[in-house]
Amino acid sequence: MLAGALGDLVLGLLASCLSGLAVWLWQRGRHNRDLRLRMRVVGARPGDTCLIVMNNKYGAPGTTHHHDVQAMIEAAVLSHGLRCEVEVVRSDDFRGGNGEKPEFCIGGPLGSNVRSAGHVAHSLPGVTFHPYDHPDHPLAIEAGGVCHRRDSGNEEYVLLAKFTAPGGERPVVLICGQTALTNHAAAYFLRRSYRRIADTVASTDRFCLLLKVPSIGTYGFQGVVLERDLTDVAFTRGA
């Protein structure tokens, strides 16, 4: 009877070990699949140095809004999760291509980030950011004949785009919103919703998404949702 009990114990331990090994292998496989998917969406690989190009607070050169700092932190956390180093530069001080460094460019093109303005003008000719003093819809983002207007403090929009810019061998991820809060929302969305992005776009090599941040007074930046895939119109002038 003792031998039988010991045999049952050994079989039980063996079954537990095999079960635990199977769970560990499944979790490791899932982690590796998630890592590969995040690498595809962001365009960064382990060992890269990701360049984060920071903007100015509107009307206050040399300073950065709290929410834009949070957007930078989201980009840095995402980069470190991909086993990348991070280099932060100010948009006022950076010229030229991003070369072999994947780039996160944070901030709107209207007096906040001059590099964002250049990226939009060159790489997203189908998108227009209306100025602050526009008589009908200030700060609206227009694409494909549709204006997405800002309802200040209630409902606002931000572009999340990926493309390869002139002089760059690696992609640019552009976070370009109507406000600093929307920039934070887009960086948060990119870090947490990479599966949704991959399922939405035709190719993770190049895309342009419009995100909406509704009910800001209730949900803040965390309420961000995917509004439209603008890829078909954003990269074509006059689309």
C-alpha atoms as a printed R data frame, in Angstrom:
    type eleno elety resid chain resno       x      y       z
1   ATOM     1    CA   MET     A     1   0.000  0.000   0.000
2   ATOM     2    CA   LEU     A     2   2.896  2.345   0.796
3   ATOM     3    CA   ALA     A     3   4.404  1.708  -2.624
4   ATOM     4    CA   GLY     A     4   1.067  2.480  -4.238
5   ATOM     5    CA   ALA     A     5   0.684  5.699  -2.288
6   ATOM     6    CA   LEU     A     6   4.208  6.796  -3.233
7   ATOM     7    CA   GLY     A     7   3.469  6.015  -6.864
8   ATOM     8    CA   ASP     A     8   0.308  8.108  -6.768
9   ATOM     9    CA   LEU     A     9   2.272 10.938  -5.170
10  ATOM    10    CA   VAL     A    10   4.966 10.776  -7.841
11  ATOM    11    CA   LEU     A    11   2.338 10.724 -10.600
12  ATOM    12    CA   GLY     A    12   0.573 13.677  -9.007
13  ATOM    13    CA   LEU     A    13   3.787 15.664  -8.751
14  ATOM    14    CA   LEU     A    14   4.679 14.789 -12.341
15  ATOM    15    CA   ALA     A    15   1.235 15.876 -13.555
16  ATOM    16    CA   SER     A    16   1.542 19.154 -11.638
17  ATOM    17    CA   CYS     A    17   4.987 19.817 -13.094
18  ATOM    18    CA   LEU     A    18   3.809 19.097 -16.629
19  ATOM    19    CA   SER     A    19   0.779 21.309 -16.127
20  ATOM    20    CA   GLY     A    20   2.910 24.114 -14.752
21  ATOM    21    CA   LEU     A    21   5.375 23.751 -17.633
22  ATOM    22    CA   ALA     A    22   2.546 23.920 -20.163
23  ATOM    23    CA   VAL     A    23   1.192 27.107 -18.562
24  ATOM    24    CA   TRP     A    24   4.667 28.664 -18.480
25  ATOM    25    CA   LEU     A    25   5.297 27.796 -22.138
26  ATOM    26    CA   TRP     A    26   1.900 29.220 -23.128
27  ATOM    27    CA   GLN     A    27   2.518 32.442 -21.197
28  ATOM    28    CA   ARG     A    28   6.018 32.781 -22.643
29  ATOM    29    CA   GLY     A    29   4.681 32.198 -26.146
30  ATOM    30    CA   ARG     A    30   1.969 34.808 -25.611
31  ATOM    31    CA   HIS     A    31   4.505 37.309 -24.271
32  ATOM    32    CA   ASN     A    32   6.733 36.762 -27.308
33  ATOM    33    CA   ARG     A    33   3.786 37.151 -29.691
34  ATOM    34    CA   ASP     A    34   2.757 40.383 -27.960
35  ATOM    35    CA   LEU     A    35   6.338 41.654 -28.129
36  ATOM    36    CA   ARG     A    36   6.556 40.940 -31.868
37  ATOM    37    CA   LEU     A    37   3.212 42.661 -32.451
38  ATOM    38    CA   ARG     A    38   4.259 45.758 -30.494
39  ATOM    39    CA   MET     A    39   7.524 45.827 -32.454
40  ATOM    40    CA   ARG     A    40   5.569 45.750 -35.729
41  ATOM    41    CA   VAL     A    41   3.165 48.496 -34.707
42  ATOM    42    CA   VAL     A    42   5.818 50.837 -33.294
43  ATOM    43    CA   GLY     A    43   8.597 49.908 -35.706
44  ATOM    44    CA   ALA     A    44  11.251 49.447 -33.024
45  ATOM    45    CA   ARG     A    45  13.441 46.445 -32.251
46  ATOM    46    CA   PRO     A    46  15.351 45.397 -29.113
47  ATOM    47    CA   GLY     A    47  18.618 47.302 -28.977
48  ATOM    48    CA   ASP     A    48  17.297 50.355 -30.847
49  ATOM    49    CA   THR     A    49  17.552 53.865 -29.481
50  ATOM    50    CA   CYS     A    50  14.146 55.517 -29.768
51  ATOM    51    CA   LEU     A    51  14.177 59.251 -30.343
52  ATOM    52    CA   ILE     A    52  11.461 61.259 -28.562
53  ATOM    53    CA   VAL     A    53  11.041 64.739 -30.041
54  ATOM    54    CA   MET     A    54   9.333 67.012 -27.521
55  ATOM    55    CA   ASN     A    55   7.250 70.094 -28.159
56  ATOM    56    CA   ASN     A    56   6.699 73.451 -26.464
57  ATOM    57    CA   LYS     A    57   3.702 74.501 -24.474
58  ATOM    58    CA   TYR     A    58   1.672 76.762 -26.751
59  ATOM    59    CA   GLY     A    59   2.619 80.393 -26.144
60  ATOM    60    CA   ALA     A    60   5.410 79.456 -23.722
61  ATOM    61    CA   PRO     A    61   8.576 78.432 -25.617
62  ATOM    62    CA   GLY     A    62  11.021 76.439 -23.548
63  ATOM    63    CA   THR     A    63   8.324 74.895 -21.362
64  ATOM    64    CA   THR     A    64   6.286 71.718 -21.783
65  ATOM    65    CA   HIS     A    65   2.729 71.044 -20.708
66  ATOM    66    CA   HIS     A    66   2.160 68.423 -18.005
67  ATOM    67    CA   HIS     A    67   0.156 66.191 -20.366
68  ATOM    68    CA   ASP     A    68   2.900 66.333 -23.005
69  ATOM    69    CA   VAL     A    69   5.397 65.208 -20.369
70  ATOM    70    CA   GLN     A    70   3.031 62.321 -19.621
71  ATOM    71    CA   ALA     A    71   2.925 61.500 -23.342
72  ATOM    72    CA   MET     A    72   6.724 61.384 -23.327
73  ATOM    73    CA   ILE     A    73   6.671 59.026 -20.333
74  ATOM    74    CA   GLU     A    74   4.195 56.737 -22.127
75  ATOM    75    CA   ALA     A    75   6.518 56.645 -25.167
76  ATOM    76    CA   ALA     A    76   9.527 55.948 -22.944
77  ATOM    77    CA   VAL     A    77   7.742 53.126 -21.105
78  ATOM    78    CA   LEU     A    78   6.687 51.616 -24.428
79  ATOM    79    CA   SER     A    79  10.270 51.853 -25.728
80  ATOM    80    CA   HIS     A    80  11.756 50.248 -22.629
81  ATOM    81    CA   GLY     A    81   9.152 47.485 -22.909
82  ATOM    82    CA   LEU     A    82  10.605 46.768 -26.354
83  ATOM    83    CA   ARG     A    83  14.104 46.678 -24.787
84  ATOM    84    CA   CYS     A    84  15.113 49.954 -26.417
85  ATOM    85    CA   GLU     A    85  17.069 52.905 -25.114
86  ATOM    86    CA   VAL     A    86  15.540 56.387 -25.180
87  ATOM    87    CA   GLU     A    87  16.930 59.745 -26.291
88  ATOM    88    CA   VAL     A    88  14.865 62.910 -25.733
89  ATOM    89    CA   VAL     A    89  15.412 66.081 -27.793
90  ATOM    90    CA   ARG     A    90  13.510 69.336 -28.169
91  ATOM    91    CA   SER     A    91  11.863 70.041 -31.494
92  ATOM    92    CA   ASP     A    92  13.456 73.495 -31.618
93  ATOM    93    CA   ASP     A    93  16.929 71.956 -31.537
94  ATOM    94    CA   PHE     A    94  16.541 68.988 -33.879
95  ATOM    95    CA   ARG     A    95  16.892 69.068 -37.654
96  ATOM    96    CA   GLY     A    96  17.462 66.363 -40.236
97  ATOM    97    CA   GLY     A    97  16.346 62.790 -40.640
98  ATOM    98    CA   ASN     A    98  15.928 60.324 -37.804
99  ATOM    99    CA   GLY     A    99  18.337 57.903 -39.492
100 ATOM   100    CA   GLU     A   100  18.427 54.524 -37.761
101 ATOM   101    CA   LYS     A   101  16.449 55.695 -34.727
102 ATOM   102    CA   PRO     A   102  12.690 55.120 -34.518
103 ATOM   103    CA   GLU     A   103  11.147 58.508 -33.737
104 ATOM   104    CA   PHE     A   104   8.244 59.544 -31.542
105 ATOM   105    CA   CYS     A   105   7.293 63.117 -32.425
106 ATOM   106    CA   ILE     A   106   4.886 64.636 -29.879
107 ATOM   107    CA   GLY     A   107   2.806 67.787 -30.282
108 ATOM   108    CA   GLY     A   108   0.619 69.693 -32.691
109 ATOM   109    CA   PRO     A   109   1.888 71.639 -35.718
110 ATOM   110    CA   LEU     A   110   0.439 75.030 -34.740
111 ATOM   111    CA   GLY     A   111   3.116 76.784 -32.720
112 ATOM   112    CA   SER     A   112   3.919 73.796 -30.519
113 ATOM   113    CA   ASN     A   113   6.210 71.466 -32.485
114 ATOM   114    CA   VAL     A   114   7.914 72.734 -35.625
115 ATOM   115    CA   ARG     A   115   8.965 69.208 -36.535
116 ATOM   116    CA   SER     A   116   5.352 68.014 -36.373
117 ATOM   117    CA   ALA     A   117   4.461 70.862 -38.734
118 ATOM   118    CA   GLY     A   118   7.107 69.643 -41.178
119 ATOM   119    CA   HIS     A   119   5.999 66.024 -40.909
120 ATOM   120    CA   VAL     A   120   2.354 66.927 -41.548
121 ATOM   121    CA   ALA     A   121   3.198 69.164 -44.505
122 ATOM   122    CA   HIS     A   122   5.460 66.607 -46.181
123 ATOM   123    CA   SER     A   123   4.107 63.200 -45.226
124 ATOM   124    CA   LEU     A   124   0.410 63.846 -44.484
125 ATOM   125    CA   PRO     A   125  -0.646 66.255 -47.270
126 ATOM   126    CA   GLY     A   126  -4.254 65.082 -47.060
127 ATOM   127    CA   VAL     A   127  -4.611 66.424 -43.507
128 ATOM   128    CA   THR     A   128  -5.182 70.061 -42.543
129 ATOM   129    CA   PHE     A   129  -4.946 71.539 -39.050
130 ATOM   130    CA   HIS     A   130  -7.015 74.710 -38.987
131 ATOM   131    CA   PRO     A   131  -5.436 77.584 -37.014
132 ATOM   132    CA   TYR     A   132  -6.551 78.932 -33.655
133 ATOM   133    CA   ASP     A   133  -8.064 82.017 -35.252
134 ATOM   134    CA   HIS     A   134 -10.097 80.220 -37.911
135 ATOM   135    CA   PRO     A   135 -13.492 81.987 -38.037
136 ATOM   136    CA   ASP     A   136 -15.622 78.837 -38.185
137 ATOM   137    CA   HIS     A   137 -13.763 75.906 -36.670
138 ATOM   138    CA   PRO     A   138 -10.516 76.745 -34.871
139 ATOM   139    CA   LEU     A   139  -8.101 73.845 -34.329
140 ATOM   140    CA   ALA     A   140 -10.280 71.481 -36.377
141 ATOM   141    CA   ILE     A   141  -8.532 68.534 -38.029
142 ATOM   142    CA   GLU     A   142  -9.763 68.148 -41.612
143 ATOM   143    CA   ALA     A   143  -9.231 65.077 -43.793
144 ATOM   144    CA   GLY     A   144 -11.212 63.648 -46.674
145 ATOM   145    CA   GLY     A   145 -13.547 66.648 -46.666
146 ATOM   146    CA   VAL     A   146 -14.588 66.057 -43.042
147 ATOM   147    CA   CYS     A   147 -13.820 68.551 -40.263
148 ATOM   148    CA   HIS     A   148 -13.330 67.194 -36.780
149 ATOM   149    CA   ARG     A   149 -13.971 70.158 -34.511
150 ATOM   150    CA   ARG     A   150 -12.725 70.664 -31.001
151 ATOM   151    CA   ASP     A   151 -15.320 71.066 -28.264
152 ATOM   152    CA   SER     A   152 -12.944 72.504 -25.687
153 ATOM   153    CA   GLY     A   153 -12.691 70.433 -22.531
154 ATOM   154    CA   ASN     A   154 -15.403 68.058 -23.676
155 ATOM   155    CA   GLU     A   155 -14.517 66.340 -26.970
156 ATOM   156    CA   GLU     A   156 -11.173 66.660 -28.744
157 ATOM   157    CA   TYR     A   157  -9.159 64.852 -31.427
158 ATOM   158    CA   VAL     A   158  -5.623 63.698 -32.128
159 ATOM   159    CA   LEU     A   159  -3.775 62.079 -35.025
160 ATOM   160    CA   LEU     A   160  -1.681 58.963 -34.485
161 ATOM   161    CA   ALA     A   161   0.361 58.264 -37.612
162 ATOM   162    CA   LYS     A   162   3.316 56.145 -38.643
163 ATOM   163    CA   PHE     A   163   5.468 56.620 -41.752
164 ATOM   164    CA   THR     A   164   9.058 56.845 -42.918
165 ATOM   165    CA   ALA     A   165  10.260 60.416 -43.421
166 ATOM   166    CA   PRO     A   166  12.995 61.684 -45.769
167 ATOM   167    CA   GLY     A   167  16.459 60.907 -44.476
168 ATOM   168    CA   GLY     A   168  15.162 58.224 -42.155
169 ATOM   169    CA   GLU     A   169  15.666 54.495 -42.352
170 ATOM   170    CA   ARG     A   170  13.323 53.843 -39.441
171 ATOM   171    CA   PRO     A   171   9.738 54.994 -38.957
172 ATOM   172    CA   VAL     A   172   8.316 58.108 -37.341
173 ATOM   173    CA   VAL     A   173   5.380 57.742 -34.954
174 ATOM   174    CA   LEU     A   174   3.609 61.117 -34.966
175 ATOM   175    CA   ILE     A   175   1.340 62.084 -32.080
176 ATOM   176    CA   CYS     A   176  -0.315 65.277 -33.166
177 ATOM   177    CA   GLY     A   177  -3.347 66.522 -31.267
178 ATOM   178    CA   GLN     A   178  -5.522 69.561 -30.730
179 ATOM   179    CA   THR     A   179  -4.353 69.819 -27.100
180 ATOM   180    CA   ALA     A   180  -1.710 68.431 -24.767
181 ATOM   181    CA   LEU     A   181  -4.335 66.183 -23.184
182 ATOM   182    CA   THR     A   182  -5.061 64.569 -26.548
183 ATOM   183    CA   ASN     A   183  -1.335 63.974 -27.095
184 ATOM   184    CA   HIS     A   184  -1.259 62.158 -23.755
185 ATOM   185    CA   ALA     A   185  -4.340 60.179 -24.796
186 ATOM   186    CA   ALA     A   186  -2.775 59.071 -28.084
187 ATOM   187    CA   ALA     A   187   0.454 57.898 -26.420
188 ATOM   188    CA   TYR     A   188  -1.618 56.028 -23.843
189 ATOM   189    CA   PHE     A   189  -3.688 54.450 -26.644
190 ATOM   190    CA   LEU     A   190  -0.572 53.402 -28.574
191 ATOM   191    CA   ARG     A   191   0.939 51.689 -25.538
192 ATOM   192    CA   ARG     A   192  -2.223 49.864 -24.506
193 ATOM   193    CA   SER     A   193  -4.143 49.281 -27.746
194 ATOM   194    CA   TYR     A   194  -1.507 48.044 -30.176
195 ATOM   195    CA   ARG     A   195  -3.653 44.975 -30.964
196 ATOM   196    CA   ARG     A   196  -6.568 47.209 -31.932
197 ATOM   197    CA   ILE     A   197  -4.263 49.213 -34.188
198 ATOM   198    CA   ALA     A   198  -2.903 46.089 -35.867
199 ATOM   199    CA   ASP     A   199  -6.433 44.771 -36.428
200 ATOM   200    CA   THR     A   200  -7.596 48.092 -37.912
201 ATOM   201    CA   VAL     A   201  -4.898 49.105 -40.365
202 ATOM   202    CA   ALA     A   202  -4.120 47.434 -43.681
203 ATOM   203    CA   SER     A   203  -0.385 47.633 -42.947
204 ATOM   204    CA   THR     A   204   1.530 48.407 -39.777
205 ATOM   205    CA   ASP     A   205   4.301 49.914 -41.927
206 ATOM   206    CA   ARG     A   206   2.277 53.068 -42.627
207 ATOM   207    CA   PHE     A   207  -0.988 54.301 -41.168
208 ATOM   208    CA   CYS     A   208  -2.830 57.385 -39.966
209 ATOM   209    CA   LEU     A   209  -5.556 57.080 -37.339
210 ATOM   210    CA   LEU     A   210  -7.847 59.711 -35.899
211 ATOM   211    CA   LEU     A   211  -8.536 59.228 -32.206
212 ATOM   212    CA   LYS     A   212 -11.311 60.941 -30.262
213 ATOM   213    CA   VAL     A   213 -11.207 61.857 -26.596
214 ATOM   214    CA   PRO     A   214 -14.876 62.217 -25.546
215 ATOM   215    CA   SER     A   215 -16.384 63.220 -22.209
216 ATOM   216    CA   ILE     A   216 -13.082 64.698 -21.054
217 ATOM   217    CA   GLY     A   217 -14.617 66.095 -17.897
218 ATOM   218    CA   THR     A   218 -15.572 62.574 -16.840
219 ATOM   219    CA   TYR     A   219 -12.951 60.216 -18.267
220 ATOM   220    CA   GLY     A   220  -9.994 62.455 -19.080
221 ATOM   221    CA   PHE     A   221  -7.336 61.127 -21.442
222 ATOM   222    CA   GLN     A   222  -8.212 57.511 -20.596
223 ATOM   223    CA   GLY     A   223 -11.513 57.762 -22.474
224 ATOM   224    CA   VAL     A   224  -9.700 57.843 -25.820
225 ATOM   225    CA   VAL     A   225 -11.263 55.800 -28.642
226 ATOM   226    CA   LEU     A   226 -10.462 55.070 -32.264
227 ATOM   227    CA   GLU     A   227 -12.626 57.331 -34.440
228 ATOM   228    CA   ARG     A   228 -11.462 56.767 -38.040
229 ATOM   229    CA   ASP     A   229  -8.737 55.189 -40.120
230 ATOM   230    CA   LEU     A   230  -7.523 58.078 -42.292
231 ATOM   231    CA   THR     A   231  -4.749 56.171 -44.034
232 ATOM   232    CA   ASP     A   232  -6.425 56.248 -47.464
233 ATOM   233    CA   VAL     A   233  -6.733 60.037 -47.462
234 ATOM   234    CA   ALA     A   234  -3.957 61.315 -45.223
235 ATOM   235    CA   PHE     A   235  -1.040 60.385 -47.462
236 ATOM   236    CA   THR     A   236  -2.608 61.734 -50.672
237 ATOM   237    CA   ARG     A   237  -2.703 65.425 -51.434
238 ATOM   238    CA   GLY     A   238  -6.210 66.731 -51.999
239 ATOM   239    CA   ALA     A   239  -7.858 63.364 -51.196
